[in-house]
Each structure stands twice: as C-alpha cells, then as structure tokens.
C-alpha cells in the first residue's frame, strides 16, 4: 500500500502570506497526485490534479508541483476564503489520502 | 449541474447493518466509475470502495473487505453501499464521489463529491 504523509499538520498564516504544504509518498507515484480543499462541515473540493494541473474554476493563486515521491501545494497570496484543511491524494495505485493540513489564522 | 446526494445514514448498534444510497444527476452516470470515501470525526479522508461503470470491477479497502458491498443501478443513476457487521470504528461521514474522466483504463482523482451522510455506530 502507498502511504501519504503531509506536513505540517497545522499551519498558522496571515492574509497575503505565501503558503506551502508538502506531501510525500512512500513510493513513486509519478504525477498521479491531487490536492483537495475542505471547509468545516463541507465535502472536499479538488484544486489540483496530476500534481500541477489546475482544476477549472480554481483561482490561479493555487499551484502544485513535484513528481515521484515529493509534492507541494502553494498558495501564492493567502486570501480569507483559503483558511481550510488541505488533503493530498495519490491515485497511482488505488487511492490514499494524506492526513490533512489545517491552515489557520495566525 | 452534477449532483450527488447521499442518504441512509444514522445511528446503528455494533454488529448491525445499514445501506447507504447516492442519487446522481447532471451527468451520464453509466459512463463513470464511482467511489465511497469516509471521514471519521476530526480525522482525515479514507477511501472505502470503488465500482467501475459497468460493475465489472470492484475494490474495497482492507478495513471493510468482507463486511461492505458496493453496487450500482445505472437505470436509476444510483450508487449503494451495504454495510454489515458494523463497528465503532466505522463511525464517519460517508461521501459518494465521482471518479474523473470516464476512463476505466486507470484510476483517477475524484472530481465531484456529495455532501455526505453520517453513520454512527454505538450502543
């Protein structure tokens, strides 16, 4: 089974900050990685797929990079609507999620 | 507009059974693979089960194998999850998800999610 590890678990930031979240896979997953945003009481929403492709309708301040075993999600300038929990997901072999990263107000 | 609406959650005793349903609309249901994903209170997301567009291929997470059964009725645009021998650790919000792209040659990410239905296993 492929394990996914996100860091940090919690991130404190302010509006306008550049934010980076890391996701590591226990083995190579090529670029088969997605990022989701989840707000309290709501379903996750896909932001990025295939490691760096922006889902339609997602603001361009979100970007993804990486391949193999190490990936990052970057928010170039954090907006009030971006305070949420972010999950990575591998879909190289079945589907596994990271444990999530909560972005909270500093 | 794509919509996925889950139902069937509730409180059940350990060892009990429950059937979740997901009503799909706004897309050609019989051309997409579907999945169930769950989230225990305060925890991360866990993939539960997969079913291909024609029901020819089915997968389960080890944590539910032998206890849960996924199925679909393409004529009714509906997805189901039959859950037996429920345990406290099955307590979670269960999400119905559409797998992107309508291509069954490999696995893809989940592009649409329902709002979820809460299953609580407790005596």
JSON list of C-alpha atoms in Angstrom, two decimals:
[
{"chain": "A", "resi": 1, "resn": "UNK", "atom": "CA", "xyz": [0.00, 0.00, 0.00]},
{"chain": "A", "resi": 2, "resn": "UNK", "atom": "CA", "xyz": [1.14, 3.53, -0.75]},
{"chain": "A", "resi": 3, "resn": "UNK", "atom": "CA", "xyz": [1.26, 5.80, 2.30]},
{"chain": "A", "resi": 4, "resn": "UNK", "atom": "CA", "xyz": [0.95, 9.58, 2.04]},
{"chain": "A", "resi": 5, "resn": "UNK", "atom": "CA", "xyz": [2.46, 11.93, 4.62]},
{"chain": "A", "resi": 6, "resn": "UNK", "atom": "CA", "xyz": [1.61, 15.62, 4.73]},
{"chain": "A", "resi": 7, "resn": "UNK", "atom": "CA", "xyz": [3.45, 18.35, 6.59]},
{"chain": "A", "resi": 8, "resn": "UNK", "atom": "CA", "xyz": [2.84, 20.37, 8.55]},
{"chain": "A", "resi": 9, "resn": "UNK", "atom": "CA", "xyz": [-0.35, 19.15, 10.24]},
{"chain": "A", "resi": 10, "resn": "UNK", "atom": "CA", "xyz": [-1.27, 22.72, 11.14]},
{"chain": "A", "resi": 11, "resn": "UNK", "atom": "CA", "xyz": [-0.03, 25.94, 9.61]},
{"chain": "A", "resi": 12, "resn": "UNK", "atom": "CA", "xyz": [-0.65, 29.42, 11.02]},
{"chain": "A", "resi": 13, "resn": "UNK", "atom": "CA", "xyz": [-0.62, 32.19, 8.45]},
{"chain": "A", "resi": 14, "resn": "UNK", "atom": "CA", "xyz": [-1.94, 35.67, 7.67]},
{"chain": "A", "resi": 15, "resn": "UNK", "atom": "CA", "xyz": [-3.80, 37.05, 4.68]},
{"chain": "A", "resi": 16, "resn": "UNK", "atom": "CA", "xyz": [-1.29, 37.81, 1.94]},
{"chain": "A", "resi": 17, "resn": "UNK", "atom": "CA", "xyz": [1.22, 35.17, 3.06]},
{"chain": "A", "resi": 18, "resn": "UNK", "atom": "CA", "xyz": [2.75, 32.65, 0.70]},
{"chain": "A", "resi": 19, "resn": "UNK", "atom": "CA", "xyz": [1.85, 29.20, 1.98]},
{"chain": "A", "resi": 20, "resn": "UNK", "atom": "CA", "xyz": [3.46, 25.88, 1.09]},
{"chain": "A", "resi": 21, "resn": "UNK", "atom": "CA", "xyz": [2.24, 22.40, 2.08]},
{"chain": "A", "resi": 22, "resn": "UNK", "atom": "CA", "xyz": [4.27, 19.26, 1.42]},
{"chain": "A", "resi": 23, "resn": "UNK", "atom": "CA", "xyz": [3.08, 15.74, 0.66]},
{"chain": "A", "resi": 24, "resn": "UNK", "atom": "CA", "xyz": [5.39, 12.73, 0.48]},
{"chain": "A", "resi": 25, "resn": "UNK", "atom": "CA", "xyz": [4.55, 9.31, -0.95]},
{"chain": "A", "resi": 26, "resn": "UNK", "atom": "CA", "xyz": [6.05, 6.07, 0.40]},
{"chain": "A", "resi": 27, "resn": "UNK", "atom": "CA", "xyz": [6.93, 5.06, -3.16]},
{"chain": "A", "resi": 28, "resn": "UNK", "atom": "CA", "xyz": [6.94, 6.74, -6.55]},
{"chain": "A", "resi": 29, "resn": "UNK", "atom": "CA", "xyz": [3.52, 7.78, -7.81]},
{"chain": "A", "resi": 30, "resn": "UNK", "atom": "CA", "xyz": [4.79, 9.60, -10.92]},
{"chain": "A", "resi": 31, "resn": "UNK", "atom": "CA", "xyz": [2.47, 12.64, -11.12]},
{"chain": "A", "resi": 32, "resn": "UNK", "atom": "CA", "xyz": [-0.71, 10.88, -10.03]},
{"chain": "A", "resi": 33, "resn": "UNK", "atom": "CA", "xyz": [-1.46, 13.28, -7.20]},
{"chain": "A", "resi": 34, "resn": "UNK", "atom": "CA", "xyz": [-4.42, 15.53, -6.41]},
{"chain": "A", "resi": 35, "resn": "UNK", "atom": "CA", "xyz": [-4.96, 18.26, -3.84]},
{"chain": "A", "resi": 36, "resn": "UNK", "atom": "CA", "xyz": [-8.33, 19.00, -2.21]},
{"chain": "A", "resi": 37, "resn": "UNK", "atom": "CA", "xyz": [-9.60, 21.84, -0.06]},
{"chain": "A", "resi": 38, "resn": "UNK", "atom": "CA", "xyz": [-12.14, 21.11, 2.67]},
{"chain": "A", "resi": 39, "resn": "UNK", "atom": "CA", "xyz": [-14.03, 23.57, 4.84]},
{"chain": "A", "resi": 40, "resn": "UNK", "atom": "CA", "xyz": [-15.76, 22.58, 8.11]},
{"chain": "A", "resi": 41, "resn": "UNK", "atom": "CA", "xyz": [-18.93, 20.58, 7.53]},
{"chain": "A", "resi": 42, "resn": "UNK", "atom": "CA", "xyz": [-18.40, 20.52, 3.77]},
{"chain": "A", "resi": 43, "resn": "UNK", "atom": "CA", "xyz": [-17.21, 18.00, 1.23]},
{"chain": "A", "resi": 44, "resn": "UNK", "atom": "CA", "xyz": [-13.70, 18.26, -0.20]},
{"chain": "A", "resi": 45, "resn": "UNK", "atom": "CA", "xyz": [-13.24, 20.15, -3.45]},
{"chain": "A", "resi": 46, "resn": "UNK", "atom": "CA", "xyz": [-10.48, 19.34, -5.93]},
{"chain": "A", "resi": 47, "resn": "UNK", "atom": "CA", "xyz": [-7.95, 22.10, -6.58]},
{"chain": "A", "resi": 48, "resn": "UNK", "atom": "CA", "xyz": [-5.08, 20.40, -8.42]},
{"chain": "A", "resi": 49, "resn": "UNK", "atom": "CA", "xyz": [-4.81, 17.11, -10.31]},
{"chain": "A", "resi": 50, "resn": "UNK", "atom": "CA", "xyz": [-1.90, 15.32, -11.94]},
{"chain": "A", "resi": 51, "resn": "UNK", "atom": "CA", "xyz": [0.37, 17.15, -9.48]},
{"chain": "A", "resi": 52, "resn": "UNK", "atom": "CA", "xyz": [0.29, 20.52, -11.23]},
{"chain": "A", "resi": 53, "resn": "UNK", "atom": "CA", "xyz": [-2.89, 20.88, -13.30]},
{"chain": "A", "resi": 54, "resn": "UNK", "atom": "CA", "xyz": [-5.35, 23.46, -12.00]},
{"chain": "A", "resi": 55, "resn": "UNK", "atom": "CA", "xyz": [-8.97, 22.31, -11.89]},
{"chain": "A", "resi": 56, "resn": "UNK", "atom": "CA", "xyz": [-11.36, 24.52, -13.83]},
{"chain": "A", "resi": 57, "resn": "UNK", "atom": "CA", "xyz": [-12.62, 27.44, -11.79]},
{"chain": "A", "resi": 58, "resn": "UNK", "atom": "CA", "xyz": [-9.87, 27.28, -9.16]},
{"chain": "A", "resi": 59, "resn": "UNK", "atom": "CA", "xyz": [-8.05, 30.60, -8.58]},
{"chain": "A", "resi": 60, "resn": "UNK", "atom": "CA", "xyz": [-4.59, 30.86, -10.09]},
{"chain": "A", "resi": 61, "resn": "UNK", "atom": "CA", "xyz": [-3.03, 31.64, -6.69]},
{"chain": "A", "resi": 62, "resn": "UNK", "atom": "CA", "xyz": [-3.13, 27.87, -6.13]},
{"chain": "A", "resi": 63, "resn": "UNK", "atom": "CA", "xyz": [-0.36, 25.85, -7.74]},
{"chain": "A", "resi": 64, "resn": "UNK", "atom": "CA", "xyz": [1.08, 22.38, -7.41]},
{"chain": "A", "resi": 65, "resn": "UNK", "atom": "CA", "xyz": [4.48, 20.89, -8.20]},
{"chain": "A", "resi": 66, "resn": "UNK", "atom": "CA", "xyz": [6.51, 17.74, -7.81]},
{"chain": "A", "resi": 67, "resn": "UNK", "atom": "CA", "xyz": [6.76, 14.21, -9.12]},
{"chain": "A", "resi": 68, "resn": "UNK", "atom": "CA", "xyz": [7.87, 10.84, -7.88]},
{"chain": "A", "resi": 69, "resn": "UNK", "atom": "CA", "xyz": [7.58, 10.97, -4.10]},
{"chain": "A", "resi": 70, "resn": "UNK", "atom": "CA", "xyz": [7.62, 14.66, -3.14]},
{"chain": "A", "resi": 71, "resn": "UNK", "atom": "CA", "xyz": [4.93, 17.20, -3.92]},
{"chain": "A", "resi": 72, "resn": "UNK", "atom": "CA", "xyz": [3.96, 20.70, -2.85]},
{"chain": "A", "resi": 73, "resn": "UNK", "atom": "CA", "xyz": [0.83, 22.81, -2.87]},
{"chain": "A", "resi": 74, "resn": "UNK", "atom": "CA", "xyz": [1.49, 26.55, -2.86]},
{"chain": "A", "resi": 75, "resn": "UNK", "atom": "CA", "xyz": [-0.93, 29.39, -2.25]},
{"chain": "A", "resi": 76, "resn": "UNK", "atom": "CA", "xyz": [0.85, 32.47, -3.58]},
{"chain": "A", "resi": 77, "resn": "UNK", "atom": "CA", "xyz": [-1.10, 35.04, -1.55]},
{"chain": "A", "resi": 78, "resn": "UNK", "atom": "CA", "xyz": [-3.42, 33.65, 1.10]},
{"chain": "A", "resi": 79, "resn": "UNK", "atom": "CA", "xyz": [-6.97, 35.00, 0.94]},
{"chain": "A", "resi": 80, "resn": "UNK", "atom": "CA", "xyz": [-9.64, 34.93, 3.70]},
{"chain": "A", "resi": 81, "resn": "UNK", "atom": "CA", "xyz": [-11.52, 32.20, 1.84]},
{"chain": "A", "resi": 82, "resn": "UNK", "atom": "CA", "xyz": [-8.44, 29.95, 1.88]},
{"chain": "A", "resi": 83, "resn": "UNK", "atom": "CA", "xyz": [-8.49, 29.14, 5.59]},
{"chain": "A", "resi": 84, "resn": "UNK", "atom": "CA", "xyz": [-9.39, 25.46, 5.40]},
{"chain": "A", "resi": 85, "resn": "UNK", "atom": "CA", "xyz": [-7.93, 21.95, 5.55]},
{"chain": "A", "resi": 86, "resn": "UNK", "atom": "CA", "xyz": [-5.97, 20.66, 2.57]},
{"chain": "A", "resi": 87, "resn": "UNK", "atom": "CA", "xyz": [-5.61, 17.00, 1.65]},
{"chain": "A", "resi": 88, "resn": "UNK", "atom": "CA", "xyz": [-3.33, 15.31, -0.84]},
{"chain": "A", "resi": 89, "resn": "UNK", "atom": "CA", "xyz": [-4.38, 12.08, -2.59]},
{"chain": "A", "resi": 90, "resn": "UNK", "atom": "CA", "xyz": [-2.41, 9.58, -4.63]},
{"chain": "A", "resi": 91, "resn": "UNK", "atom": "CA", "xyz": [-4.16, 7.70, -7.43]},
{"chain": "A", "resi": 92, "resn": "UNK", "atom": "CA", "xyz": [-1.22, 5.74, -8.79]},
{"chain": "A", "resi": 93, "resn": "UNK", "atom": "CA", "xyz": [-2.45, 2.57, -7.12]},
{"chain": "A", "resi": 94, "resn": "UNK", "atom": "CA", "xyz": [-5.93, 2.60, -5.64]},
{"chain": "A", "resi": 95, "resn": "UNK", "atom": "CA", "xyz": [-6.41, 5.80, -3.62]},
{"chain": "A", "resi": 96, "resn": "UNK", "atom": "CA", "xyz": [-4.75, 7.06, -0.45]},
{"chain": "A", "resi": 97, "resn": "UNK", "atom": "CA", "xyz": [-5.04, 10.42, 1.27]},
{"chain": "A", "resi": 98, "resn": "UNK", "atom": "CA", "xyz": [-2.63, 12.32, 3.45]},
{"chain": "A", "resi": 99, "resn": "UNK", "atom": "CA", "xyz": [-3.72, 13.14, 6.98]},
{"chain": "A", "resi": 100, "resn": "UNK", "atom": "CA", "xyz": [-4.56, 16.75, 6.09]},
{"chain": "A", "resi": 101, "resn": "UNK", "atom": "CA", "xyz": [-3.08, 20.17, 6.78]},
{"chain": "A", "resi": 102, "resn": "UNK", "atom": "CA", "xyz": [-5.17, 22.79, 8.54]},
{"chain": "A", "resi": 103, "resn": "UNK", "atom": "CA", "xyz": [-4.40, 26.36, 7.54]},
{"chain": "A", "resi": 104, "resn": "UNK", "atom": "CA", "xyz": [-5.46, 28.65, 10.37]},
{"chain": "A", "resi": 105, "resn": "UNK", "atom": "CA", "xyz": [-5.24, 32.33, 11.16]},
{"chain": "A", "resi": 106, "resn": "UNK", "atom": "CA", "xyz": [-2.04, 33.47, 12.82]},
{"chain": "B", "resi": 1, "resn": "UNK", "atom": "CA", "xyz": [-25.01, 20.60, -12.92]},
{"chain": "B", "resi": 2, "resn": "UNK", "atom": "CA", "xyz": [-23.51, 17.47, -11.42]},
{"chain": "B", "resi": 3, "resn": "UNK", "atom": "CA", "xyz": [-25.18, 16.48, -8.16]},
{"chain": "B", "resi": 4, "resn": "UNK", "atom": "CA", "xyz": [-24.54, 13.58, -5.80]},
{"chain": "B", "resi": 5, "resn": "UNK", "atom": "CA", "xyz": [-26.97, 13.21, -2.91]},
{"chain": "B", "resi": 6, "resn": "UNK", "atom": "CA", "xyz": [-26.32, 10.61, -0.22]},
{"chain": "B", "resi": 7, "resn": "UNK", "atom": "CA", "xyz": [-28.91, 9.19, 2.14]},
{"chain": "B", "resi": 8, "resn": "UNK", "atom": "CA", "xyz": [-29.35, 6.32, 4.55]},
{"chain": "B", "resi": 9, "resn": "UNK", "atom": "CA", "xyz": [-27.02, 7.29, 7.36]},
{"chain": "B", "resi": 10, "resn": "UNK", "atom": "CA", "xyz": [-28.00, 7.11, 11.00]},
{"chain": "B", "resi": 11, "resn": "UNK", "atom": "CA", "xyz": [-27.36, 5.52, 14.36]},
{"chain": "B", "resi": 12, "resn": "UNK", "atom": "CA", "xyz": [-26.82, 1.76, 14.40]},
{"chain": "B", "resi": 13, "resn": "UNK", "atom": "CA", "xyz": [-25.66, -0.67, 17.08]},
{"chain": "B", "resi": 14, "resn": "UNK", "atom": "CA", "xyz": [-22.36, -2.53, 16.80]},
{"chain": "B", "resi": 15, "resn": "UNK", "atom": "CA", "xyz": [-22.86, -5.62, 14.66]},
{"chain": "B", "resi": 16, "resn": "UNK", "atom": "CA", "xyz": [-25.75, -4.00, 12.83]},
{"chain": "B", "resi": 17, "resn": "UNK", "atom": "CA", "xyz": [-26.30, -3.20, 9.18]},
{"chain": "B", "resi": 18, "resn": "UNK", "atom": "CA", "xyz": [-27.07, -0.14, 7.11]},
{"chain": "B", "resi": 19, "resn": "UNK", "atom": "CA", "xyz": [-27.48, 0.66, 3.42]},
{"chain": "B", "resi": 20, "resn": "UNK", "atom": "CA", "xyz": [-26.30, 3.98, 2.04]},
{"chain": "B", "resi": 21, "resn": "UNK", "atom": "CA", "xyz": [-27.61, 5.36, -1.23]},
{"chain": "B", "resi": 22, "resn": "UNK", "atom": "CA", "xyz": [-26.31, 8.04, -3.57]},
{"chain": "B", "resi": 23, "resn": "UNK", "atom": "CA", "xyz": [-28.57, 9.60, -6.19]},
{"chain": "B", "resi": 24, "resn": "UNK", "atom": "CA", "xyz": [-26.65, 11.04, -9.13]},
{"chain": "B", "resi": 25, "resn": "UNK", "atom": "CA", "xyz": [-27.81, 13.62, -11.63]},
{"chain": "B", "resi": 26, "resn": "UNK", "atom": "CA", "xyz": [-26.45, 16.08, -14.16]},
{"chain": "B", "resi": 27, "resn": "UNK", "atom": "CA", "xyz": [-24.16, 13.63, -15.97]},
{"chain": "B", "resi": 28, "resn": "UNK", "atom": "CA", "xyz": [-24.25, 10.31, -17.81]},
{"chain": "B", "resi": 29, "resn": "UNK", "atom": "CA", "xyz": [-24.00, 8.07, -14.75]},
{"chain": "B", "resi": 30, "resn": "UNK", "atom": "CA", "xyz": [-23.37, 4.83, -16.64]},
{"chain": "B", "resi": 31, "resn": "UNK", "atom": "CA", "xyz": [-20.09, 6.10, -18.09]},
{"chain": "B", "resi": 32, "resn": "UNK", "atom": "CA", "xyz": [-18.35, 6.94, -14.82]},
{"chain": "B", "resi": 33, "resn": "UNK", "atom": "CA", "xyz": [-16.69, 4.88, -12.11]},
{"chain": "B", "resi": 34, "resn": "UNK", "atom": "CA", "xyz": [-17.79, 5.76, -8.59]},
{"chain": "B", "resi": 35, "resn": "UNK", "atom": "CA", "xyz": [-16.32, 5.51, -5.12]},
{"chain": "B", "resi": 36, "resn": "UNK", "atom": "CA", "xyz": [-17.21, 5.80, -1.45]},
{"chain": "B", "resi": 37, "resn": "UNK", "atom": "CA", "xyz": [-14.87, 7.77, 0.82]},
{"chain": "B", "resi": 38, "resn": "UNK", "atom": "CA", "xyz": [-15.33, 8.22, 4.57]},
{"chain": "B", "resi": 39, "resn": "UNK", "atom": "CA", "xyz": [-14.10, 10.63, 7.21]},
{"chain": "B", "resi": 40, "resn": "UNK", "atom": "CA", "xyz": [-14.21, 9.79, 10.90]},
{"chain": "B", "resi": 41, "resn": "UNK", "atom": "CA", "xyz": [-14.93, 12.73, 13.23]},
{"chain": "B", "resi": 42, "resn": "UNK", "atom": "CA", "xyz": [-11.91, 15.02, 13.35]},
{"chain": "B", "resi": 43, "resn": "UNK", "atom": "CA", "xyz": [-9.87, 12.70, 11.15]},
{"chain": "B", "resi": 44, "resn": "UNK", "atom": "CA", "xyz": [-8.61, 12.51, 7.58]},
{"chain": "B", "resi": 45, "resn": "UNK", "atom": "CA", "xyz": [-10.18, 11.02, 4.48]},
{"chain": "B", "resi": 46, "resn": "UNK", "atom": "CA", "xyz": [-10.20, 7.26, 3.87]},
{"chain": "B", "resi": 47, "resn": "UNK", "atom": "CA", "xyz": [-11.08, 5.62, 0.56]},
{"chain": "B", "resi": 48, "resn": "UNK", "atom": "CA", "xyz": [-13.60, 2.81, 1.15]},
{"chain": "B", "resi": 49, "resn": "UNK", "atom": "CA", "xyz": [-14.70, 1.22, -2.13]},
{"chain": "B", "resi": 50, "resn": "UNK", "atom": "CA", "xyz": [-14.68, 1.52, -5.94]},
{"chain": "B", "resi": 51, "resn": "UNK", "atom": "CA", "xyz": [-17.05, 0.29, -8.64]},
{"chain": "B", "resi": 52, "resn": "UNK", "atom": "CA", "xyz": [-16.50, 0.62, -12.37]},
{"chain": "B", "resi": 53, "resn": "UNK", "atom": "CA", "xyz": [-19.13, 1.99, -14.72]},
{"chain": "B", "resi": 54, "resn": "UNK", "atom": "CA", "xyz": [-20.44, -1.46, -15.64]},
{"chain": "B", "resi": 55, "resn": "UNK", "atom": "CA", "xyz": [-19.93, -3.00, -12.16]},
{"chain": "B", "resi": 56, "resn": "UNK", "atom": "CA", "xyz": [-17.38, -5.38, -13.69]},
{"chain": "B", "resi": 57, "resn": "UNK", "atom": "CA", "xyz": [-14.59, -4.24, -11.37]},
{"chain": "B", "resi": 58, "resn": "UNK", "atom": "CA", "xyz": [-14.96, -3.67, -7.63]},
{"chain": "B", "resi": 59, "resn": "UNK", "atom": "CA", "xyz": [-12.37, -2.89, -4.99]},
{"chain": "B", "resi": 60, "resn": "UNK", "atom": "CA", "xyz": [-12.51, -2.49, -1.22]},
{"chain": "B", "resi": 61, "resn": "UNK", "atom": "CA", "xyz": [-10.20, -1.08, 1.41]},
{"chain": "B", "resi": 62, "resn": "UNK", "atom": "CA", "xyz": [-8.84, -3.81, 3.70]},
{"chain": "B", "resi": 63, "resn": "UNK", "atom": "CA", "xyz": [-10.65, -2.18, 6.64]},
{"chain": "B", "resi": 64, "resn": "UNK", "atom": "CA", "xyz": [-14.09, -3.01, 5.16]},
{"chain": "B", "resi": 65, "resn": "UNK", "atom": "CA", "xyz": [-13.41, -6.04, 2.96]},
{"chain": "B", "resi": 66, "resn": "UNK", "atom": "CA", "xyz": [-15.85, -8.86, 3.69]},
{"chain": "B", "resi": 67, "resn": "UNK", "atom": "CA", "xyz": [-18.26, -6.55, 5.54]},
{"chain": "B", "resi": 68, "resn": "UNK", "atom": "CA", "xyz": [-19.22, -3.87, 2.98]},
{"chain": "B", "resi": 69, "resn": "UNK", "atom": "CA", "xyz": [-20.67, -4.36, -0.51]},
{"chain": "B", "resi": 70, "resn": "UNK", "atom": "CA", "xyz": [-20.75, -1.68, -3.17]},
{"chain": "B", "resi": 71, "resn": "UNK", "atom": "CA", "xyz": [-23.28, -1.79, -6.00]},
{"chain": "B", "resi": 72, "resn": "UNK", "atom": "CA", "xyz": [-24.94, 0.46, -8.54]},
{"chain": "B", "resi": 73, "resn": "UNK", "atom": "CA", "xyz": [-28.11, 0.65, -10.59]},
{"chain": "B", "resi": 74, "resn": "UNK", "atom": "CA", "xyz": [-27.36, 2.52, -13.80]},
{"chain": "B", "resi": 75, "resn": "UNK", "atom": "CA", "xyz": [-31.03, 2.62, -14.77]},
{"chain": "B", "resi": 76, "resn": "UNK", "atom": "CA", "xyz": [-31.71, 4.60, -11.59]},
{"chain": "B", "resi": 77, "resn": "UNK", "atom": "CA", "xyz": [-28.42, 6.57, -11.62]},
{"chain": "B", "resi": 78, "resn": "UNK", "atom": "CA", "xyz": [-27.80, 5.34, -8.11]},
{"chain": "B", "resi": 79, "resn": "UNK", "atom": "CA", "xyz": [-24.86, 4.05, -6.10]},
{"chain": "B", "resi": 80, "resn": "UNK", "atom": "CA", "xyz": [-25.16, 1.96, -2.95]},
{"chain": "B", "resi": 81, "resn": "UNK", "atom": "CA", "xyz": [-23.06, 0.79, -0.03]},
{"chain": "B", "resi": 82, "resn": "UNK", "atom": "CA", "xyz": [-24.34, -2.14, 2.01]},
{"chain": "B", "resi": 83, "resn": "UNK", "atom": "CA", "xyz": [-22.59, -2.19, 5.37]},
{"chain": "B", "resi": 84, "resn": "UNK", "atom": "CA", "xyz": [-22.73, -5.25, 7.63]},
{"chain": "B", "resi": 85, "resn": "UNK", "atom": "CA", "xyz": [-21.09, -6.18, 10.93]},
{"chain": "B", "resi": 86, "resn": "UNK", "atom": "CA", "xyz": [-20.63, -2.52, 11.73]},
{"chain": "B", "resi": 87, "resn": "UNK", "atom": "CA", "xyz": [-18.03, -1.49, 14.30]},
{"chain": "B", "resi": 88, "resn": "UNK", "atom": "CA", "xyz": [-17.46, 1.66, 16.32]},
{"chain": "B", "resi": 89, "resn": "UNK", "atom": "CA", "xyz": [-14.51, 2.48, 14.06]},
{"chain": "B", "resi": 90, "resn": "UNK", "atom": "CA", "xyz": [-16.88, 2.66, 11.06]},
{"chain": "B", "resi": 91, "resn": "UNK", "atom": "CA", "xyz": [-18.40, 5.83, 12.55]},
{"chain": "B", "resi": 92, "resn": "UNK", "atom": "CA", "xyz": [-17.82, 8.50, 9.92]},
{"chain": "B", "resi": 93, "resn": "UNK", "atom": "CA", "xyz": [-19.31, 10.77, 7.32]},
{"chain": "B", "resi": 94, "resn": "UNK", "atom": "CA", "xyz": [-19.59, 8.74, 4.11]},
{"chain": "B", "resi": 95, "resn": "UNK", "atom": "CA", "xyz": [-19.14, 10.57, 0.81]},
{"chain": "B", "resi": 96, "resn": "UNK", "atom": "CA", "xyz": [-20.21, 9.39, -2.62]},
{"chain": "B", "resi": 97, "resn": "UNK", "atom": "CA", "xyz": [-17.66, 10.52, -5.21]},
{"chain": "B", "resi": 98, "resn": "UNK", "atom": "CA", "xyz": [-17.40, 10.52, -8.99]},
{"chain": "B", "resi": 99, "resn": "UNK", "atom": "CA", "xyz": [-14.09, 9.46, -10.44]},
{"chain": "B", "resi": 100, "resn": "UNK", "atom": "CA", "xyz": [-12.89, 11.86, -13.06]},
{"chain": "B", "resi": 101, "resn": "UNK", "atom": "CA", "xyz": [-12.70, 11.35, -16.71]},
{"chain": "B", "resi": 102, "resn": "UNK", "atom": "CA", "xyz": [-14.83, 8.31, -17.58]},
{"chain": "B", "resi": 103, "resn": "UNK", "atom": "CA", "xyz": [-11.73, 6.33, -18.42]},
{"chain": "B", "resi": 104, "resn": "UNK", "atom": "CA", "xyz": [-11.54, 2.95, -16.73]},
{"chain": "B", "resi": 105, "resn": "UNK", "atom": "CA", "xyz": [-8.03, 2.15, -18.02]},
{"chain": "B", "resi": 106, "resn": "UNK", "atom": "CA", "xyz": [-6.50, 3.50, -14.80]},
{"chain": "B", "resi": 107, "resn": "UNK", "atom": "CA", "xyz": [-7.51, 5.22, -11.56]},
{"chain": "B", "resi": 108, "resn": "UNK", "atom": "CA", "xyz": [-8.16, 8.96, -11.40]},
{"chain": "B", "resi": 109, "resn": "UNK", "atom": "CA", "xyz": [-8.94, 11.60, -8.83]},
{"chain": "B", "resi": 110, "resn": "UNK", "atom": "CA", "xyz": [-12.45, 12.41, -7.58]},
{"chain": "B", "resi": 111, "resn": "UNK", "atom": "CA", "xyz": [-13.93, 15.44, -9.30]},
{"chain": "B", "resi": 112, "resn": "UNK", "atom": "CA", "xyz": [-17.35, 15.58, -7.65]},
{"chain": "B", "resi": 113, "resn": "UNK", "atom": "CA", "xyz": [-18.40, 14.77, -4.07]},
{"chain": "B", "resi": 114, "resn": "UNK", "atom": "CA", "xyz": [-21.76, 14.53, -2.39]},
{"chain": "B", "resi": 115, "resn": "UNK", "atom": "CA", "xyz": [-22.49, 16.39, 0.84]},
{"chain": "B", "resi": 116, "resn": "UNK", "atom": "CA", "xyz": [-22.01, 13.23, 2.90]},
{"chain": "B", "resi": 117, "resn": "UNK", "atom": "CA", "xyz": [-24.16, 11.16, 5.24]},
{"chain": "B", "resi": 118, "resn": "UNK", "atom": "CA", "xyz": [-23.22, 10.46, 8.86]},
{"chain": "B", "resi": 119, "resn": "UNK", "atom": "CA", "xyz": [-23.08, 6.90, 10.12]},
{"chain": "B", "resi": 120, "resn": "UNK", "atom": "CA", "xyz": [-22.76, 6.47, 13.88]},
{"chain": "B", "resi": 121, "resn": "UNK", "atom": "CA", "xyz": [-22.09, 3.02, 15.31]},
{"chain": "B", "resi": 122, "resn": "UNK", "atom": "CA", "xyz": [-22.81, 3.00, 19.02]},
{"chain": "B", "resi": 123, "resn": "UNK", "atom": "CA", "xyz": [-24.78, 1.11, 21.63]}
]
